[in-house]
PDB file of C-alpha atoms in Angstrom:
ATOM      1  CA  UNK A   1      72.151  82.729  81.707  1.00 59.00           C
ATOM      2  CA  UNK A   2      73.558  80.855  84.649  1.00 77.00           C
ATOM      3  CA  UNK A   3      76.608  82.281  86.360  1.00 89.00           C
ATOM      4  CA  UNK A   4      78.441  79.481  88.158  1.00 93.00           C
ATOM      5  CA  UNK A   5      80.656  81.863  90.133  1.00 94.00           C
ATOM      6  CA  UNK A   6      77.519  83.388  91.642  1.00 93.00           C
ATOM      7  CA  UNK A   7      76.043  79.941  92.297  1.00 94.00           C
ATOM      8  CA  UNK A   8      79.152  78.507  93.995  1.00 95.00           C
ATOM      9  CA  UNK A   9      80.441  81.664  95.684  1.00 95.00           C
ATOM     10  CA  UNK A  10      83.835  81.641  93.967  1.00 97.00           C
ATOM     11  CA  UNK A  11      85.765  84.376  92.179  1.00 97.00           C
ATOM     12  CA  UNK A  12      86.298  82.288  89.036  1.00 98.00           C
ATOM     13  CA  UNK A  13      84.594  79.098  87.818  1.00 97.00           C
ATOM     14  CA  UNK A  14      86.359  77.425  84.884  1.00 98.00           C
ATOM     15  CA  UNK A  15      84.342  74.797  83.008  1.00 97.00           C
ATOM     16  CA  UNK A  16      83.217  73.577  79.583  1.00 97.00           C
ATOM     17  CA  UNK A  17      79.832  75.063  78.755  1.00 94.00           C
ATOM     18  CA  UNK A  18      77.170  72.377  78.378  1.00 92.00           C
ATOM     19  CA  UNK A  19      76.512  71.132  74.849  1.00 94.00           C
ATOM     20  CA  UNK A  20      79.600  72.979  73.516  1.00 94.00           C
ATOM     21  CA  UNK A  21      83.373  72.646  73.562  1.00 94.00           C
ATOM     22  CA  UNK A  22      83.843  76.230  74.792  1.00 96.00           C
ATOM     23  CA  UNK A  23      85.807  76.723  78.005  1.00 98.00           C
ATOM     24  CA  UNK A  24      84.216  79.452  80.122  1.00 97.00           C
ATOM     25  CA  UNK A  25      85.555  81.402  83.070  1.00 97.00           C
ATOM     26  CA  UNK A  26      82.649  82.879  85.007  1.00 96.00           C
ATOM     27  CA  UNK A  27      83.176  85.666  87.518  1.00 96.00           C
ATOM     28  CA  UNK A  28      80.583  86.833  90.024  1.00 95.00           C
ATOM     29  CA  UNK A  29      78.266  89.716  89.306  1.00 90.00           C
ATOM     30  CA  UNK A  30      80.062  92.932  90.184  1.00 91.00           C
ATOM     31  CA  UNK A  31      83.530  91.345  90.142  1.00 95.00           C
ATOM     32  CA  UNK A  32      86.340  93.900  90.306  1.00 95.00           C
ATOM     33  CA  UNK A  33      87.741  95.241  87.049  1.00 95.00           C
ATOM     34  CA  UNK A  34      91.183  94.009  88.165  1.00 97.00           C
ATOM     35  CA  UNK A  35      89.927  90.409  87.957  1.00 98.00           C
ATOM     36  CA  UNK A  36      88.581  90.900  84.446  1.00 97.00           C
ATOM     37  CA  UNK A  37      91.832  92.579  83.404  1.00 97.00           C
ATOM     38  CA  UNK A  38      93.893  89.726  84.848  1.00 98.00           C
ATOM     39  CA  UNK A  39      91.840  87.124  82.991  1.00 98.00           C
ATOM     40  CA  UNK A  40      92.453  89.026  79.758  1.00 98.00           C
ATOM     41  CA  UNK A  41      96.188  89.289  80.504  1.00 98.00           C
ATOM     42  CA  UNK A  42      96.199  85.520  80.960  1.00 98.00           C
ATOM     43  CA  UNK A  43      94.816  85.054  77.444  1.00 98.00           C
ATOM     44  CA  UNK A  44      91.078  84.699  77.969  1.00 98.00           C
ATOM     45  CA  UNK A  45      88.627  86.693  75.878  1.00 98.00           C
ATOM     46  CA  UNK A  46      86.102  88.968  77.579  1.00 97.00           C
ATOM     47  CA  UNK A  47      82.401  88.915  76.656  1.00 95.00           C
ATOM     48  CA  UNK A  48      79.620  91.173  77.898  1.00 91.00           C
ATOM     49  CA  UNK A  49      75.883  90.930  77.784  1.00 87.00           C
ATOM     50  CA  UNK A  50      73.682  93.770  78.973  1.00 79.00           C
ATOM     51  CA  UNK A  51      70.823  92.693  81.192  1.00 74.00           C
ATOM     52  CA  UNK A  52      68.110  94.665  82.918  1.00 75.00           C
ATOM     53  CA  UNK A  53      70.403  94.815  85.944  1.00 74.00           C
ATOM     54  CA  UNK A  54      74.146  94.635  86.153  1.00 77.00           C
ATOM     55  CA  UNK A  55      76.282  93.916  83.111  1.00 81.00           C
ATOM     56  CA  UNK A  56      76.845  90.163  82.671  1.00 84.00           C
ATOM     57  CA  UNK A  57      80.563  89.532  81.988  1.00 91.00           C
ATOM     58  CA  UNK A  58      82.295  86.227  81.291  1.00 94.00           C
ATOM     59  CA  UNK A  59      85.487  85.054  79.644  1.00 97.00           C
ATOM     60  CA  UNK A  60      86.275  82.223  77.254  1.00 97.00           C
ATOM     61  CA  UNK A  61      89.412  80.552  76.057  1.00 98.00           C
ATOM     62  CA  UNK A  62      90.058  81.531  72.415  1.00 97.00           C
ATOM     63  CA  UNK A  63      88.273  79.078  70.153  1.00 94.00           C
ATOM     64  CA  UNK A  64      90.963  79.212  67.456  1.00 96.00           C
ATOM     65  CA  UNK A  65      93.174  77.127  69.756  1.00 96.00           C
ATOM     66  CA  UNK A  66      93.050  73.338  69.627  1.00 95.00           C
ATOM     67  CA  UNK A  67      91.286  71.448  72.403  1.00 94.00           C
ATOM     68  CA  UNK A  68      94.430  70.589  74.377  1.00 96.00           C
ATOM     69  CA  UNK A  69      95.793  74.115  73.946  1.00 97.00           C
ATOM     70  CA  UNK A  70      92.528  75.519  75.291  1.00 97.00           C
ATOM     71  CA  UNK A  71      92.745  73.325  78.386  1.00 98.00           C
ATOM     72  CA  UNK A  72      96.396  74.256  78.887  1.00 98.00           C
ATOM     73  CA  UNK A  73      95.647  77.981  78.669  1.00 98.00           C
ATOM     74  CA  UNK A  74      92.805  77.676  81.180  1.00 98.00           C
ATOM     75  CA  UNK A  75      94.881  75.549  83.542  1.00 98.00           C
ATOM     76  CA  UNK A  76      97.909  77.862  83.285  1.00 98.00           C
ATOM     77  CA  UNK A  77      95.722  80.767  84.419  1.00 98.00           C
ATOM     78  CA  UNK A  78      94.857  79.120  87.742  1.00 98.00           C
ATOM     79  CA  UNK A  79      98.162  79.653  89.633  1.00 98.00           C
ATOM     80  CA  UNK A  80      98.269  83.335  88.659  1.00 97.00           C
ATOM     81  CA  UNK A  81      94.684  83.807  89.819  1.00 98.00           C
ATOM     82  CA  UNK A  82      95.388  82.015  93.107  1.00 97.00           C
ATOM     83  CA  UNK A  83      98.545  84.071  93.633  1.00 96.00           C
ATOM     84  CA  UNK A  84      96.478  87.228  93.126  1.00 97.00           C
ATOM     85  CA  UNK A  85      94.223  86.047  95.953  1.00 97.00           C
ATOM     86  CA  UNK A  86      91.207  84.821  93.997  1.00 98.00           C
ATOM     87  CA  UNK A  87      89.147  81.730  94.849  1.00 98.00           C
ATOM     88  CA  UNK A  88      89.169  79.533  91.737  1.00 98.00           C
ATOM     89  CA  UNK A  89      87.385  76.314  90.859  1.00 98.00           C
ATOM     90  CA  UNK A  90      88.118  74.324  87.714  1.00 98.00           C
ATOM     91  CA  UNK A  91      86.250  71.228  86.571  1.00 98.00           C
ATOM     92  CA  UNK A  92      88.292  68.031  86.096  1.00 98.00           C
ATOM     93  CA  UNK A  93      87.484  67.886  82.364  1.00 97.00           C
ATOM     94  CA  UNK A  94      89.452  71.136  81.868  1.00 98.00           C
ATOM     95  CA  UNK A  95      92.191  70.818  84.504  1.00 98.00           C
ATOM     96  CA  UNK A  96      95.567  69.382  83.442  1.00 97.00           C
ATOM     97  CA  UNK A  97      97.847  68.459  86.364  1.00 97.00           C
ATOM     98  CA  UNK A  98     101.144  68.583  84.431  1.00 97.00           C
ATOM     99  CA  UNK A  99     100.339  71.999  82.950  1.00 98.00           C
ATOM    100  CA  UNK A 100      99.386  73.307  86.384  1.00 98.00           C
ATOM    101  CA  UNK A 101     102.639  72.094  87.939  1.00 98.00           C
ATOM    102  CA  UNK A 102     104.652  73.659  85.107  1.00 97.00           C
ATOM    103  CA  UNK A 103     102.860  77.002  85.536  1.00 97.00           C
ATOM    104  CA  UNK A 104     103.518  76.957  89.293  1.00 97.00           C
ATOM    105  CA  UNK A 105     107.183  76.151  88.647  1.00 96.00           C
ATOM    106  CA  UNK A 106     107.475  79.057  86.187  1.00 95.00           C
ATOM    107  CA  UNK A 107     105.889  81.485  88.657  1.00 93.00           C
ATOM    108  CA  UNK A 108     108.266  80.370  91.407  1.00 92.00           C
ATOM    109  CA  UNK A 109     111.256  80.627  89.085  1.00 91.00           C
ATOM    110  CA  UNK A 110     110.281  84.165  88.028  1.00 87.00           C
ATOM    111  CA  UNK A 111     109.780  85.163  91.645  1.00 83.00           C
ATOM    112  CA  UNK A 112     113.214  83.850  92.627  1.00 80.00           C
ATOM    113  CA  UNK A 113     115.035  85.318  89.626  1.00 74.00           C
ATOM    114  CA  UNK A 114     114.792  89.052  90.536  1.00 61.00           C
ATOM    115  CA  UNK A 115     116.421  88.357  93.897  1.00 54.00           C
ATOM    116  CA  UNK A 116     119.344  86.723  92.120  1.00 53.00           C
ATOM    117  CA  UNK A 117     119.686  89.676  89.737  1.00 55.00           C
ATOM    118  CA  UNK A 118     119.932  92.189  92.577  1.00 53.00           C
ATOM    119  CA  UNK A 119     122.320  90.740  95.123  1.00 52.00           C
ATOM    120  CA  UNK A 120     122.717  92.504  98.423  1.00 51.00           C
ATOM    121  CA  UNK A 121     125.415  95.165  98.323  1.00 49.00           C
ATOM    122  CA  UNK A 122     128.755  93.843  99.370  1.00 49.00           C
ATOM    123  CA  UNK A 123     129.783  95.141 102.716  1.00 45.00           C
ATOM    124  CA  UNK A 124     133.037  96.984 102.918  1.00 42.00           C
ATOM    125  CA  UNK A 125     135.885  94.819 104.083  1.00 43.00           C
ATOM    126  CA  UNK A 126     136.101  95.080 107.792  1.00 42.00           C
ATOM    127  CA  UNK A 127     139.317  96.141 109.389  1.00 43.00           C
ATOM    128  CA  UNK A 128     140.613  93.986 112.157  1.00 45.00           C
ATOM    129  CA  UNK A 129     139.625  95.315 115.514  1.00 44.00           C
ATOM    130  CA  UNK A 130     142.502  97.044 117.264  1.00 45.00           C
ATOM    131  CA  UNK A 131     144.243  94.863 119.793  1.00 47.00           C
ATOM    132  CA  UNK A 132     143.161  95.560 123.298  1.00 45.00           C
ATOM    133  CA  UNK A 133     145.845  96.585 125.693  1.00 45.00           C
ATOM    134  CA  UNK A 134     145.550  95.818 129.286  1.00 44.00           C
ATOM    135  CA  UNK A 135     147.084  98.372 131.575  1.00 45.00           C
TER     136      UNK A 135
END
């Protein structure tokens, strides 16, 4: 089994597996559990295959989704992965520019919203400074 993340030195390689319609997200051998957890939180399904050495883990987009929905889910995952600090590569046959831009916009909107919900405490009204008297 080829692992494209190992081959290309990235944290996540998103592509359509050859001779199938399945969208894969490969992670390098020994990738941190946090990366696998994040991929699952983003809607990808985890798969494992025991080998003689380390456990081979990959993720796929759920196959019950339609083709466009699969591409949208994979593309929507990219900004969250980048924001978490991961190096991601996605093949052009999966990537959808409009979906990516929408996902980035939603992340920025969510990030800005908490600041608006918790405004800085209002300072107490200041009293006018006492008039200075000159002797």
